PDB file of C-alpha atoms in Angstrom:
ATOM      1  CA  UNK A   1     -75.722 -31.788  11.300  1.00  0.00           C
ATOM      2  CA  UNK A   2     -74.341 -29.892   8.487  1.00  0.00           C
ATOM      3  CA  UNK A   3     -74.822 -26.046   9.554  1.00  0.00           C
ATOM      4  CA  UNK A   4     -73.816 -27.223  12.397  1.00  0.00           C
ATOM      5  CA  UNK A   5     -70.376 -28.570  11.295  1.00  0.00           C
ATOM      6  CA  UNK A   6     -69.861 -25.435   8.827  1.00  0.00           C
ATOM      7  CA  UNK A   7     -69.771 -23.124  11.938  1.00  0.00           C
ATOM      8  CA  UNK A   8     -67.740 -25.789  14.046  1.00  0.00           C
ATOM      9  CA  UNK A   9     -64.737 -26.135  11.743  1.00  0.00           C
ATOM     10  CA  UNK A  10     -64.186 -22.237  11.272  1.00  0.00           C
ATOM     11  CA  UNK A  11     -64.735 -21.780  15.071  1.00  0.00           C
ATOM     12  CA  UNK A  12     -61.915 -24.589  15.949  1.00  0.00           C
ATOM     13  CA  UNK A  13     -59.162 -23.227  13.532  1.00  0.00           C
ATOM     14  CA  UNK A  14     -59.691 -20.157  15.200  1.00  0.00           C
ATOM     15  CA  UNK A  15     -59.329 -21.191  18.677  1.00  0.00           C
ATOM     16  CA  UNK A  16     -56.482 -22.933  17.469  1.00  0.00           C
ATOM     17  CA  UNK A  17     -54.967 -19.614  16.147  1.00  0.00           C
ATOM     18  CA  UNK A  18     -55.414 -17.885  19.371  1.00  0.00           C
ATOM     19  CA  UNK A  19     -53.882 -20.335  21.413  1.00  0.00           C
ATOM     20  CA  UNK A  20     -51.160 -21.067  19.632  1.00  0.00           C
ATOM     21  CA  UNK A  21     -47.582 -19.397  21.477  1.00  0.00           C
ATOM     22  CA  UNK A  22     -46.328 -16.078  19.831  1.00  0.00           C
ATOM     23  CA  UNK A  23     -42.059 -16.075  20.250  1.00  0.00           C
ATOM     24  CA  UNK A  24     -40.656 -13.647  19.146  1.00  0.00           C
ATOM     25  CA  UNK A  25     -36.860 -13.651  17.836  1.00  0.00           C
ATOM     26  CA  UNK A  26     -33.718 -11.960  17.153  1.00  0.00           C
ATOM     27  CA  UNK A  27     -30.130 -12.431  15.822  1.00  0.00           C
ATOM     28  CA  UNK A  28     -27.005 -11.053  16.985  1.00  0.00           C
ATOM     29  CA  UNK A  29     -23.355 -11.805  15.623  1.00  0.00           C
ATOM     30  CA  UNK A  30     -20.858 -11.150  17.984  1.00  0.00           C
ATOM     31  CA  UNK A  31     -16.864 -11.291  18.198  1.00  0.00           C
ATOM     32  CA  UNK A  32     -14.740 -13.726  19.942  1.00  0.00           C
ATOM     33  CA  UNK A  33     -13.941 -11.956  23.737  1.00  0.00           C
ATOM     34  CA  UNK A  34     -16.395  -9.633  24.072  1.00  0.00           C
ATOM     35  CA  UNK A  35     -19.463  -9.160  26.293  1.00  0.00           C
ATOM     36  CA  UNK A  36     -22.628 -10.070  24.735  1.00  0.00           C
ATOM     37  CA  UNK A  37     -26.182  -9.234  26.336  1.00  0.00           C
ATOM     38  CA  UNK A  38     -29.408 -10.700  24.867  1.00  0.00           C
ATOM     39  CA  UNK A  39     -32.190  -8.713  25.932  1.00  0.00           C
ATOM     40  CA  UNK A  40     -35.391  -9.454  27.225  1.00  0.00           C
ATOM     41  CA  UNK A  41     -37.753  -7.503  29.500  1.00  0.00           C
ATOM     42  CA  UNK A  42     -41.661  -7.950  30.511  1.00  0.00           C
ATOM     43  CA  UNK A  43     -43.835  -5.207  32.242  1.00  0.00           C
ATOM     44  CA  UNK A  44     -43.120  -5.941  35.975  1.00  0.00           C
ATOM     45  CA  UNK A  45     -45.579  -3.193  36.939  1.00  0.00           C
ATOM     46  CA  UNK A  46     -48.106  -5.048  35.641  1.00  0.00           C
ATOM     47  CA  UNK A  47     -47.508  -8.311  36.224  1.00  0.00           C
ATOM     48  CA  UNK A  48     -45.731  -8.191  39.686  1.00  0.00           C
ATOM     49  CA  UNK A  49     -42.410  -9.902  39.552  1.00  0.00           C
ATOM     50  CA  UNK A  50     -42.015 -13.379  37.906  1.00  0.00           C
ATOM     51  CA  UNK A  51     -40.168 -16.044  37.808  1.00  0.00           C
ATOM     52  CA  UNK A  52     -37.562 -16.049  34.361  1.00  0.00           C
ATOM     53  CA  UNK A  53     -35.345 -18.224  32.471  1.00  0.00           C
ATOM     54  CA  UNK A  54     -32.899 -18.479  30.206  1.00  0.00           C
ATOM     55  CA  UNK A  55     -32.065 -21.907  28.591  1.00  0.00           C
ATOM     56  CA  UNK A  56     -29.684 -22.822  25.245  1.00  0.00           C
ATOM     57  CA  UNK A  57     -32.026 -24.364  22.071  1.00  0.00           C
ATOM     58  CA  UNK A  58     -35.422 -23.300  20.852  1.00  0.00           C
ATOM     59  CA  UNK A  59     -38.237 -22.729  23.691  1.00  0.00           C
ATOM     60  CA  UNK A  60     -40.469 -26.148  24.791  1.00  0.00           C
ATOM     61  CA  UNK A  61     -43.602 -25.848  26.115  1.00  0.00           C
ATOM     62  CA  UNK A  62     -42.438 -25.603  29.562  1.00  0.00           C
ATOM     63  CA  UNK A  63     -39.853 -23.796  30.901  1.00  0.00           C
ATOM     64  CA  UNK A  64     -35.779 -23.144  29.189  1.00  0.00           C
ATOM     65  CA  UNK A  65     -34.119 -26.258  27.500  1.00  0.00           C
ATOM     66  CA  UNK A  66     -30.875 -26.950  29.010  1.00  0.00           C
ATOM     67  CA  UNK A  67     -31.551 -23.893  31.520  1.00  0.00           C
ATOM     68  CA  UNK A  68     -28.147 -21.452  31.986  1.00  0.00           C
ATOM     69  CA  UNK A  69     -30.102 -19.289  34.180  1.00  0.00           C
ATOM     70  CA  UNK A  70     -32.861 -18.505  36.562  1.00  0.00           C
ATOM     71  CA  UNK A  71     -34.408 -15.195  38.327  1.00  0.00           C
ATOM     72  CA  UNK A  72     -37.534 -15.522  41.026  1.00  0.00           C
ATOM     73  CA  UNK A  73     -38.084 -11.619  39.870  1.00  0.00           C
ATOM     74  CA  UNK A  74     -35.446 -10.394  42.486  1.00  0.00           C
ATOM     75  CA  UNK A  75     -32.211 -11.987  41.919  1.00  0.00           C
ATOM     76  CA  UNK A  76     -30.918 -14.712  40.267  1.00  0.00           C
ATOM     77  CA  UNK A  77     -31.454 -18.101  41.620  1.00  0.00           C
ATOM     78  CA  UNK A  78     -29.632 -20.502  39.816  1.00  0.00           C
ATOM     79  CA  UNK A  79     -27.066 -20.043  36.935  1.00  0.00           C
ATOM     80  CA  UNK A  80     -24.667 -22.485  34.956  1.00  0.00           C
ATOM     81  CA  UNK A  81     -21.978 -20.791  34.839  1.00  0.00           C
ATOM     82  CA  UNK A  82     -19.830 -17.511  36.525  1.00  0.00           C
ATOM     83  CA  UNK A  83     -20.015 -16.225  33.219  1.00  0.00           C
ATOM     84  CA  UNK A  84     -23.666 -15.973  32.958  1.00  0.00           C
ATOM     85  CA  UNK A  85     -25.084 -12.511  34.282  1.00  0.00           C
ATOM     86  CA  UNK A  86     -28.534 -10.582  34.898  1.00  0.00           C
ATOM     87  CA  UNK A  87     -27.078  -7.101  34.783  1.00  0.00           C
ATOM     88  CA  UNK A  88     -30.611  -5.389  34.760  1.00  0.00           C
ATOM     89  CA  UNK A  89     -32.878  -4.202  36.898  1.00  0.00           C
ATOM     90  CA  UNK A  90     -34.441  -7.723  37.624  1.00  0.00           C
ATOM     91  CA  UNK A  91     -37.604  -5.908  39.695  1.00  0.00           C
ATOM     92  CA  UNK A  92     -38.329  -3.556  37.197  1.00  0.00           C
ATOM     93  CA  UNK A  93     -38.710  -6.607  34.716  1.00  0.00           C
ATOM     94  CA  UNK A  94     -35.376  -6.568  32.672  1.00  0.00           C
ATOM     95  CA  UNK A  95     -33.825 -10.247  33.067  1.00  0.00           C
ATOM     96  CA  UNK A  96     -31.428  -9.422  29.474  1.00  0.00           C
ATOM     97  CA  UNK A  97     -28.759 -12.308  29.436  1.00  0.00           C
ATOM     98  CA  UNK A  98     -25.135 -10.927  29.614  1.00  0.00           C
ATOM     99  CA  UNK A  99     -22.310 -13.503  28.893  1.00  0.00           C
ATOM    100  CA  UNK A 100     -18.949 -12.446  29.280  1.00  0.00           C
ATOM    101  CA  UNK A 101     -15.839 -13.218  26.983  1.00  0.00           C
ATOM    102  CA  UNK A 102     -18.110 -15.134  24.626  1.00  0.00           C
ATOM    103  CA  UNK A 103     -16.211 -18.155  22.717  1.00  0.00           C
ATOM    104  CA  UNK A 104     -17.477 -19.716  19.488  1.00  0.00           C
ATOM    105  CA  UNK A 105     -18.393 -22.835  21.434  1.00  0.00           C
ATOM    106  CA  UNK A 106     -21.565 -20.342  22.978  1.00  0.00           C
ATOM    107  CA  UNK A 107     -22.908 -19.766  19.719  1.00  0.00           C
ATOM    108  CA  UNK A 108     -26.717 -20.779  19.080  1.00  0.00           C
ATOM    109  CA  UNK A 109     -30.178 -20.031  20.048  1.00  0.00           C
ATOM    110  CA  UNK A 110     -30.828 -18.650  23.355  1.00  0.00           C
ATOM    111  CA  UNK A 111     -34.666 -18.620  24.695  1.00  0.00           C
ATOM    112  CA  UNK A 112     -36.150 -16.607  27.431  1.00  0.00           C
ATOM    113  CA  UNK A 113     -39.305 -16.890  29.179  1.00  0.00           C
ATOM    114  CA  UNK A 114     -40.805 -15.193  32.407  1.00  0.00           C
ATOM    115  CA  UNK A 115     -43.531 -17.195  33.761  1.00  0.00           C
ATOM    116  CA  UNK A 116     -46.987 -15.192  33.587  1.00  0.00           C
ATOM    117  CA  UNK A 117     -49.907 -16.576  35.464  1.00  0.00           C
ATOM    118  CA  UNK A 118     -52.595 -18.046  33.014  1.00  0.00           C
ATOM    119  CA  UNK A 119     -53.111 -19.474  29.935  1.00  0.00           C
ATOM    120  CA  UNK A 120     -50.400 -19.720  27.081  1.00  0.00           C
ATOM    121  CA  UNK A 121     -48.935 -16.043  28.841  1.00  0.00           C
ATOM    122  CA  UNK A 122     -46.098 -16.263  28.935  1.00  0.00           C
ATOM    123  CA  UNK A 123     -43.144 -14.416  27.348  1.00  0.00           C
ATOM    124  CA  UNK A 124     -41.246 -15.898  25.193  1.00  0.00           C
ATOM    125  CA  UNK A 125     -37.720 -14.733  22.971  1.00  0.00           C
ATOM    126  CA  UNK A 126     -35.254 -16.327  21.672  1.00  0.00           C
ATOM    127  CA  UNK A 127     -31.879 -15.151  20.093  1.00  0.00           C
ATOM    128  CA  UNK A 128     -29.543 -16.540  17.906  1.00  0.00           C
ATOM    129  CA  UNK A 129     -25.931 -15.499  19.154  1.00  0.00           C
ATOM    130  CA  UNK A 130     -23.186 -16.438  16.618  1.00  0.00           C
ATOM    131  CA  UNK A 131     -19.376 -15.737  17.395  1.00  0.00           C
ATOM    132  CA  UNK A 132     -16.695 -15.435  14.961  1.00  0.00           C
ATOM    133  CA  UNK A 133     -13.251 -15.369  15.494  1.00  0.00           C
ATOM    134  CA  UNK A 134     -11.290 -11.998  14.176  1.00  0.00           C
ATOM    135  CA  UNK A 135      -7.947 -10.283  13.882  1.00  0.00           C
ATOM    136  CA  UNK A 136      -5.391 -10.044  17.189  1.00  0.00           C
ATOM    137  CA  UNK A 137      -5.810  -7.190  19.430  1.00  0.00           C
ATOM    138  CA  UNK A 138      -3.124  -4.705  18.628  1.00  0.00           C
ATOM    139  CA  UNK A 139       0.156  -4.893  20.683  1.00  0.00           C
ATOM    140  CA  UNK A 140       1.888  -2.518  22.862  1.00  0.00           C
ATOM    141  CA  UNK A 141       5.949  -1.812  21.484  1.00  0.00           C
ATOM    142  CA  UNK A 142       8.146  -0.862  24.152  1.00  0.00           C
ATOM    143  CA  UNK A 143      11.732   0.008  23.398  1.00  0.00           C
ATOM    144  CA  UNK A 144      14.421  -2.254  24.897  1.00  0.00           C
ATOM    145  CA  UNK A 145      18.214  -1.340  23.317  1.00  0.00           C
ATOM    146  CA  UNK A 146      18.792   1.461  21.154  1.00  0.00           C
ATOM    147  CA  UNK A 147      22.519   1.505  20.190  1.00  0.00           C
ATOM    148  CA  UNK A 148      24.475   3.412  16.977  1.00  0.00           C
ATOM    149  CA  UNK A 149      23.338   1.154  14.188  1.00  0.00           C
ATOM    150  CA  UNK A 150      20.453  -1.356  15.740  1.00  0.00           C
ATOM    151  CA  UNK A 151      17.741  -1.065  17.854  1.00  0.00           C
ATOM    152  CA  UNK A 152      15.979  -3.846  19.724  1.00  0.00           C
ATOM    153  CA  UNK A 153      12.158  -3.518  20.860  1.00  0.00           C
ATOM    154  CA  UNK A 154       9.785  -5.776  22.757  1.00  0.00           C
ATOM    155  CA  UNK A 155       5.931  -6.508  23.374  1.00  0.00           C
ATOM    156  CA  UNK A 156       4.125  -8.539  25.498  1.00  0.00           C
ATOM    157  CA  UNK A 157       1.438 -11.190  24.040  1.00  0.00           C
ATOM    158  CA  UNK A 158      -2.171 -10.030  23.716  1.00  0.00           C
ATOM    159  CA  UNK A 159      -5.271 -11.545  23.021  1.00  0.00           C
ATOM    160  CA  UNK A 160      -5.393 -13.184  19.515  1.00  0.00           C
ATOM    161  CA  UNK A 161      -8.994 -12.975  18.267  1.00  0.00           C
ATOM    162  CA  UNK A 162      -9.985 -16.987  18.809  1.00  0.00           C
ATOM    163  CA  UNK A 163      -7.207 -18.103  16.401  1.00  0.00           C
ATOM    164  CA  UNK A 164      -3.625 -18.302  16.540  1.00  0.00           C
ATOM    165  CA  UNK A 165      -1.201 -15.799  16.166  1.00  0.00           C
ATOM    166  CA  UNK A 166       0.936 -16.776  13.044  1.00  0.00           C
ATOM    167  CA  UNK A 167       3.227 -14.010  12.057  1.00  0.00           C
ATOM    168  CA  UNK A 168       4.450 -10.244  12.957  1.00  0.00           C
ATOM    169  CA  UNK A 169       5.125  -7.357  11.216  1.00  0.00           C
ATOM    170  CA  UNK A 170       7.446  -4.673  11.855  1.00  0.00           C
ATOM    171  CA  UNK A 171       7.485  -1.318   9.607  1.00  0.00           C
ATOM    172  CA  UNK A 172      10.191   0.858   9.979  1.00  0.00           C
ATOM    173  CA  UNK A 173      10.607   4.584   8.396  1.00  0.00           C
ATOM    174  CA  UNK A 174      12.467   7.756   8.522  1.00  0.00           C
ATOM    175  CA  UNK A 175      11.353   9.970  10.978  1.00  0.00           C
ATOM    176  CA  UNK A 176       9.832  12.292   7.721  1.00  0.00           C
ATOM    177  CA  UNK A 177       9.073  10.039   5.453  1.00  0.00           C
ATOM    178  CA  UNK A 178       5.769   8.185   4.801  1.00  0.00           C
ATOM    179  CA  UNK A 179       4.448   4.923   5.767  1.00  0.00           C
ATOM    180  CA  UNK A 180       4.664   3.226   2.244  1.00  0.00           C
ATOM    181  CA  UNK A 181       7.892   3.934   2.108  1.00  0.00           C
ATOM    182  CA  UNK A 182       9.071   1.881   5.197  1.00  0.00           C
ATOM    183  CA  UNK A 183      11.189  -0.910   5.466  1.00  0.00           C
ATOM    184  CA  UNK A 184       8.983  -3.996   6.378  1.00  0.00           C
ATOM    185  CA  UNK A 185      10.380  -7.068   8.740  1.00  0.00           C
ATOM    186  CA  UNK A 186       8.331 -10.090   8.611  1.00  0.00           C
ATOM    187  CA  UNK A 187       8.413 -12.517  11.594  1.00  0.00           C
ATOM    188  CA  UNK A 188       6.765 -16.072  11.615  1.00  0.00           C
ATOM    189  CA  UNK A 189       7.563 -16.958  14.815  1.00  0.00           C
ATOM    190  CA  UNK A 190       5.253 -16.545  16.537  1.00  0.00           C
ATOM    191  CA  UNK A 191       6.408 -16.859  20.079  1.00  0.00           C
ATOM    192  CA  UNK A 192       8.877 -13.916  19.885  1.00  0.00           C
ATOM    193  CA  UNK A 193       8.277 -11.520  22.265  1.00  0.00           C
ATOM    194  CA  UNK A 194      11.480  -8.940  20.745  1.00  0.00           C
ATOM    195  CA  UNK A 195      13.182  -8.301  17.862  1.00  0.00           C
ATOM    196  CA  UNK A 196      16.489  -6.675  16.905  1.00  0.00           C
ATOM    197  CA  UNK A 197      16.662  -4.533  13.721  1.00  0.00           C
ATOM    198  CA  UNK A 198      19.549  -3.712  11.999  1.00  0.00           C
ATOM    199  CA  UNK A 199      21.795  -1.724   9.538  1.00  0.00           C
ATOM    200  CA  UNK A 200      19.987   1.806  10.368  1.00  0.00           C
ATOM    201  CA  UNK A 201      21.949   4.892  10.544  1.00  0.00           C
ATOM    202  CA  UNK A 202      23.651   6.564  13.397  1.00  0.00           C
ATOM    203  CA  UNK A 203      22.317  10.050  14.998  1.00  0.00           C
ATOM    204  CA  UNK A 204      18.843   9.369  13.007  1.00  0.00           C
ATOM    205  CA  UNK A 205      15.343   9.058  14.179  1.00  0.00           C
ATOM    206  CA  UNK A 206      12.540   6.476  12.893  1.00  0.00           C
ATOM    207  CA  UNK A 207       9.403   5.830  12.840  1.00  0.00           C
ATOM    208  CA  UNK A 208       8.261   2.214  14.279  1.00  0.00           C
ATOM    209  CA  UNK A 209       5.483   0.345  14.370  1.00  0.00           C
ATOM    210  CA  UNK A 210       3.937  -3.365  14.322  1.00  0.00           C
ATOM    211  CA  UNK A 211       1.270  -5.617  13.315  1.00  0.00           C
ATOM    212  CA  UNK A 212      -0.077  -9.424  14.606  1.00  0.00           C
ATOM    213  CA  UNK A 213      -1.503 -11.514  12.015  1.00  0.00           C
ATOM    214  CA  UNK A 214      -4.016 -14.650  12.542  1.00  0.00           C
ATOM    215  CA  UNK A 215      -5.699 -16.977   9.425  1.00  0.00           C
ATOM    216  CA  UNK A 216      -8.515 -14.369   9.872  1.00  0.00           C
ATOM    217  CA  UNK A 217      -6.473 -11.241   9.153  1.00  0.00           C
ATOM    218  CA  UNK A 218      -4.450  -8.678  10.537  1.00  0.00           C
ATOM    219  CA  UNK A 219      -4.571  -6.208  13.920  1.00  0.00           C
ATOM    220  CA  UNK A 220      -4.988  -2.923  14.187  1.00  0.00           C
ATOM    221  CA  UNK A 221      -1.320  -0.813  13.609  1.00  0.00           C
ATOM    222  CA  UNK A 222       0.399  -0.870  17.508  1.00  0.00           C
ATOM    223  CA  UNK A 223       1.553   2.219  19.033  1.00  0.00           C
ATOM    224  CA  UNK A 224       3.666   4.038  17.031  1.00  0.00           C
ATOM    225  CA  UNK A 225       7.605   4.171  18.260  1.00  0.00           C
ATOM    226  CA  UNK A 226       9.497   7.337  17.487  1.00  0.00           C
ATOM    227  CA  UNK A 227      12.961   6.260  17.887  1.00  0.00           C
ATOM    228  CA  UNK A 228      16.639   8.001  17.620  1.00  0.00           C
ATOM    229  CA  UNK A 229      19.747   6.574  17.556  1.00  0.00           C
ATOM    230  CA  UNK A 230      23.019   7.181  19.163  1.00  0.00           C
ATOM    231  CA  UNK A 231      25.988   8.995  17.691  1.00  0.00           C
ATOM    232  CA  UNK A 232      28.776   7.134  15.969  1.00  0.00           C
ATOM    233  CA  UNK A 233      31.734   6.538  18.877  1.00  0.00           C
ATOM    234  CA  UNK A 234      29.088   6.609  21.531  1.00  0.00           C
TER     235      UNK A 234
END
Protein backbone atom coordinates (compact mmCIF):
# COMPACT_ATOMS: atom_id res chain seq x y z
CA UNK A 1 0.00 0.00 0.00
CA UNK A 2 2.70 2.41 0.56
CA UNK A 3 4.30 2.97 -3.08
CA UNK A 4 1.17 3.00 -3.91
CA UNK A 5 0.02 5.99 -1.77
CA UNK A 6 3.48 7.92 -2.47
CA UNK A 7 2.49 8.14 -6.21
CA UNK A 8 -1.32 8.79 -5.32
CA UNK A 9 -0.85 11.91 -3.20
CA UNK A 10 1.56 13.74 -5.76
CA UNK A 11 -0.79 12.65 -8.63
CA UNK A 12 -4.04 14.22 -6.74
CA UNK A 13 -2.42 17.67 -5.86
CA UNK A 14 -1.69 17.83 -9.32
CA UNK A 15 -4.98 17.18 -10.75
CA UNK A 16 -6.08 19.51 -8.31
CA UNK A 17 -3.71 22.21 -9.76
CA UNK A 18 -4.94 21.73 -13.20
CA UNK A 19 -8.39 22.00 -12.50
CA UNK A 20 -8.44 24.64 -10.46
CA UNK A 21 -10.07 28.14 -12.47
CA UNK A 22 -7.37 30.66 -13.75
CA UNK A 23 -9.16 34.55 -13.51
CA UNK A 24 -7.42 36.83 -14.45
CA UNK A 25 -7.77 40.61 -13.13
CA UNK A 26 -7.37 44.19 -13.58
CA UNK A 27 -7.90 47.64 -11.93
CA UNK A 28 -9.04 50.76 -13.33
CA UNK A 29 -9.73 54.17 -11.44
CA UNK A 30 -11.96 56.25 -13.16
CA UNK A 31 -13.58 59.89 -12.70
CA UNK A 32 -17.01 60.77 -11.74
CA UNK A 33 -19.07 61.35 -15.43
CA UNK A 34 -17.12 59.73 -17.69
CA UNK A 35 -17.43 56.60 -19.86
CA UNK A 36 -15.71 53.67 -18.55
CA UNK A 37 -15.18 50.32 -20.65
CA UNK A 38 -13.83 47.14 -18.99
CA UNK A 39 -12.50 44.97 -21.52
CA UNK A 40 -12.78 41.51 -22.19
CA UNK A 41 -12.52 39.50 -25.41
CA UNK A 42 -12.17 35.53 -26.21
CA UNK A 43 -11.11 34.04 -29.66
CA UNK A 44 -14.54 33.77 -31.43
CA UNK A 45 -12.81 32.16 -34.43
CA UNK A 46 -12.05 29.47 -32.50
CA UNK A 47 -14.58 28.89 -30.35
CA UNK A 48 -17.68 29.93 -32.46
CA UNK A 49 -19.72 32.51 -30.68
CA UNK A 50 -20.65 32.10 -26.95
CA UNK A 51 -22.76 33.00 -24.65
CA UNK A 52 -21.12 36.07 -22.10
CA UNK A 53 -21.75 37.81 -18.97
CA UNK A 54 -21.07 40.44 -17.02
CA UNK A 55 -22.15 40.44 -13.29
CA UNK A 56 -21.03 43.00 -10.14
CA UNK A 57 -18.77 40.94 -7.22
CA UNK A 58 -16.08 38.35 -7.64
CA UNK A 59 -16.87 35.37 -10.25
CA UNK A 60 -18.89 32.01 -8.67
CA UNK A 61 -18.61 28.94 -10.13
CA UNK A 62 -21.42 29.45 -12.40
CA UNK A 63 -22.25 32.17 -14.31
CA UNK A 64 -22.02 36.48 -13.20
CA UNK A 65 -23.15 37.37 -9.56
CA UNK A 66 -25.79 39.89 -9.62
CA UNK A 67 -25.64 39.74 -13.63
CA UNK A 68 -25.75 43.59 -15.35
CA UNK A 69 -25.44 42.03 -18.64
CA UNK A 70 -25.79 39.26 -21.10
CA UNK A 71 -24.64 38.52 -24.93
CA UNK A 72 -25.75 35.00 -26.81
CA UNK A 73 -22.44 35.93 -29.07
CA UNK A 74 -24.58 38.28 -31.36
CA UNK A 75 -26.20 40.89 -29.40
CA UNK A 76 -27.00 41.55 -26.12
CA UNK A 77 -29.78 39.74 -24.51
CA UNK A 78 -30.47 41.02 -21.31
CA UNK A 79 -28.96 44.10 -19.48
CA UNK A 80 -29.74 45.94 -16.07
CA UNK A 81 -29.60 48.99 -16.94
CA UNK A 82 -29.69 51.70 -20.24
CA UNK A 83 -26.44 52.56 -19.09
CA UNK A 84 -24.84 49.29 -19.56
CA UNK A 85 -23.33 48.81 -23.19
CA UNK A 86 -21.47 46.09 -25.46
CA UNK A 87 -19.88 48.55 -27.83
CA UNK A 88 -17.65 45.81 -29.54
CA UNK A 89 -17.76 43.67 -32.09
CA UNK A 90 -19.79 40.97 -30.10
CA UNK A 91 -19.18 38.20 -33.19
CA UNK A 92 -15.72 38.74 -33.44
CA UNK A 93 -15.52 37.90 -29.58
CA UNK A 94 -15.14 41.40 -27.88
CA UNK A 95 -18.10 41.62 -25.18
CA UNK A 96 -15.79 44.79 -23.18
CA UNK A 97 -18.36 46.37 -20.66
CA UNK A 98 -18.94 50.14 -21.37
CA UNK A 99 -20.88 52.10 -18.62
CA UNK A 100 -21.71 55.48 -19.25
CA UNK A 101 -21.54 58.57 -16.81
CA UNK A 102 -20.12 56.30 -14.12
CA UNK A 103 -21.12 57.48 -10.38
CA UNK A 104 -19.20 56.43 -7.27
CA UNK A 105 -22.12 54.23 -6.29
CA UNK A 106 -20.72 51.76 -9.55
CA UNK A 107 -17.52 51.31 -8.04
CA UNK A 108 -16.32 47.57 -7.33
CA UNK A 109 -15.40 44.40 -8.94
CA UNK A 110 -16.82 43.61 -12.20
CA UNK A 111 -16.47 39.79 -13.56
CA UNK A 112 -16.81 38.52 -17.03
CA UNK A 113 -17.17 35.17 -18.33
CA UNK A 114 -18.06 33.69 -21.88
CA UNK A 115 -19.27 30.27 -21.58
CA UNK A 116 -16.79 27.72 -23.40
CA UNK A 117 -17.97 24.21 -23.93
CA UNK A 118 -16.08 21.71 -21.56
CA UNK A 119 -14.46 21.37 -18.56
CA UNK A 120 -13.43 24.36 -16.20
CA UNK A 121 -13.11 26.54 -19.93
CA UNK A 122 -14.28 29.09 -19.47
CA UNK A 123 -13.06 32.72 -19.48
CA UNK A 124 -12.99 34.43 -16.74
CA UNK A 125 -11.89 38.50 -15.75
CA UNK A 126 -12.70 40.54 -13.40
CA UNK A 127 -12.02 44.35 -12.85
CA UNK A 128 -12.02 46.50 -10.11
CA UNK A 129 -13.59 49.95 -11.26
CA UNK A 130 -13.21 52.69 -8.58
CA UNK A 131 -14.69 56.30 -9.14
CA UNK A 132 -13.65 59.36 -7.47
CA UNK A 133 -15.19 62.48 -7.44
CA UNK A 134 -12.95 65.61 -8.89
CA UNK A 135 -12.89 69.32 -9.58
CA UNK A 136 -16.08 71.14 -11.59
CA UNK A 137 -15.94 71.22 -15.23
CA UNK A 138 -14.84 74.65 -16.26
CA UNK A 139 -17.60 77.26 -17.05
CA UNK A 140 -18.43 79.20 -20.03
CA UNK A 141 -18.41 83.46 -19.17
CA UNK A 142 -20.59 85.30 -21.35
CA UNK A 143 -20.77 89.05 -21.08
CA UNK A 144 -24.11 90.56 -20.01
CA UNK A 145 -23.73 94.67 -19.22
CA UNK A 146 -20.71 96.50 -19.86
CA UNK A 147 -21.26 100.16 -18.81
CA UNK A 148 -18.46 103.19 -17.93
CA UNK A 149 -17.32 101.95 -14.56
CA UNK A 150 -18.92 98.19 -14.03
CA UNK A 151 -19.37 95.36 -15.95
CA UNK A 152 -21.75 92.49 -15.28
CA UNK A 153 -21.08 88.82 -16.73
CA UNK A 154 -22.97 85.55 -16.55
CA UNK A 155 -22.52 81.61 -16.86
CA UNK A 156 -24.64 78.89 -16.93
CA UNK A 157 -24.17 75.84 -14.32
CA UNK A 158 -22.01 72.91 -15.42
CA UNK A 159 -21.30 69.68 -14.21
CA UNK A 160 -19.62 69.71 -10.73
CA UNK A 161 -17.33 66.67 -10.52
CA UNK A 162 -19.71 64.38 -7.97
CA UNK A 163 -19.53 67.07 -5.23
CA UNK A 164 -20.99 70.32 -4.73
CA UNK A 165 -20.10 73.43 -6.08
CA UNK A 166 -19.10 75.70 -3.06
CA UNK A 167 -17.56 78.89 -4.23
CA UNK A 168 -16.47 81.04 -7.49
CA UNK A 169 -13.75 82.90 -8.46
CA UNK A 170 -13.47 85.78 -10.61
CA UNK A 171 -9.88 87.30 -11.68
CA UNK A 172 -9.83 90.43 -13.22
CA UNK A 173 -6.65 92.28 -14.95
CA UNK A 174 -5.55 94.99 -17.20
CA UNK A 175 -5.70 94.18 -20.59
CA UNK A 176 -1.42 94.11 -20.41
CA UNK A 177 -0.79 93.13 -17.34
CA UNK A 178 -0.24 89.59 -15.93
CA UNK A 179 -2.38 87.16 -14.26
CA UNK A 180 -0.84 87.49 -10.68
CA UNK A 181 -1.44 90.75 -10.73
CA UNK A 182 -5.32 90.61 -11.04
CA UNK A 183 -7.87 91.66 -8.85
CA UNK A 184 -9.56 88.46 -7.39
CA UNK A 185 -13.57 88.35 -6.43
CA UNK A 186 -14.51 85.52 -4.33
CA UNK A 187 -18.15 84.27 -4.42
CA UNK A 188 -19.65 81.62 -1.96
CA UNK A 189 -22.81 81.47 -3.26
CA UNK A 190 -23.04 79.13 -4.97
CA UNK A 191 -26.24 79.43 -6.88
CA UNK A 192 -25.24 82.69 -8.67
CA UNK A 193 -25.41 82.43 -12.09
CA UNK A 194 -23.90 86.51 -12.66
CA UNK A 195 -21.99 88.84 -11.06
CA UNK A 196 -21.49 92.61 -11.26
CA UNK A 197 -17.95 94.05 -10.80
CA UNK A 198 -17.20 97.32 -9.95
CA UNK A 199 -15.01 100.50 -9.58
CA UNK A 200 -12.96 99.77 -12.99
CA UNK A 201 -11.98 102.52 -15.19
CA UNK A 202 -13.71 104.09 -18.09
CA UNK A 203 -12.41 103.64 -21.91
CA UNK A 204 -10.13 100.57 -20.53
CA UNK A 205 -9.97 97.00 -21.48
CA UNK A 206 -9.55 93.82 -19.05
CA UNK A 207 -8.80 90.71 -18.91
CA UNK A 208 -11.56 88.24 -17.26
CA UNK A 209 -11.75 85.05 -16.25
CA UNK A 210 -13.32 82.46 -13.62
CA UNK A 211 -12.96 79.46 -11.60
CA UNK A 212 -15.65 76.77 -9.73
CA UNK A 213 -14.45 75.28 -6.66
CA UNK A 214 -15.79 71.86 -4.94
CA UNK A 215 -14.25 70.15 -1.38
CA UNK A 216 -12.10 68.26 -3.98
CA UNK A 217 -10.46 71.28 -5.62
CA UNK A 218 -10.70 73.71 -8.20
CA UNK A 219 -11.73 73.73 -12.26
CA UNK A 220 -9.88 74.32 -14.95
CA UNK A 221 -9.50 78.51 -15.72
CA UNK A 222 -13.01 79.35 -17.99
CA UNK A 223 -12.75 81.10 -21.16
CA UNK A 224 -10.95 84.02 -20.98
CA UNK A 225 -13.14 87.49 -21.39
CA UNK A 226 -11.39 90.39 -23.04
CA UNK A 227 -13.51 93.20 -22.07
CA UNK A 228 -13.57 97.22 -22.76
CA UNK A 229 -15.42 99.68 -21.26
CA UNK A 230 -17.39 102.61 -22.36
CA UNK A 231 -16.28 106.22 -22.41
CA UNK A 232 -17.05 108.55 -19.55
CA UNK A 233 -20.57 110.57 -20.62
CA UNK A 234 -21.57 107.62 -22.72
Amino acid sequence: MTPWGARFLPLCGSLLFLLQDHVSSGNIIAAVGTDVTLRCNYDAQKYGRLYGCWGRGAIPSRGCANEVIRSDGISVVSRQSERYLLMGDIVEGDVSLTIRQVEESDSGIYGCRVEIPGWFNDHKHEQKLTVVAVPPSPLKVEVKEVKERTVTVQWSPVFNGGRPITSYMVQLKNNQAFWNTAVVTELHNPALTQVMLMGLRPAKTYNLRMFAHNIIGQSNSSNVLTITTKEAGT
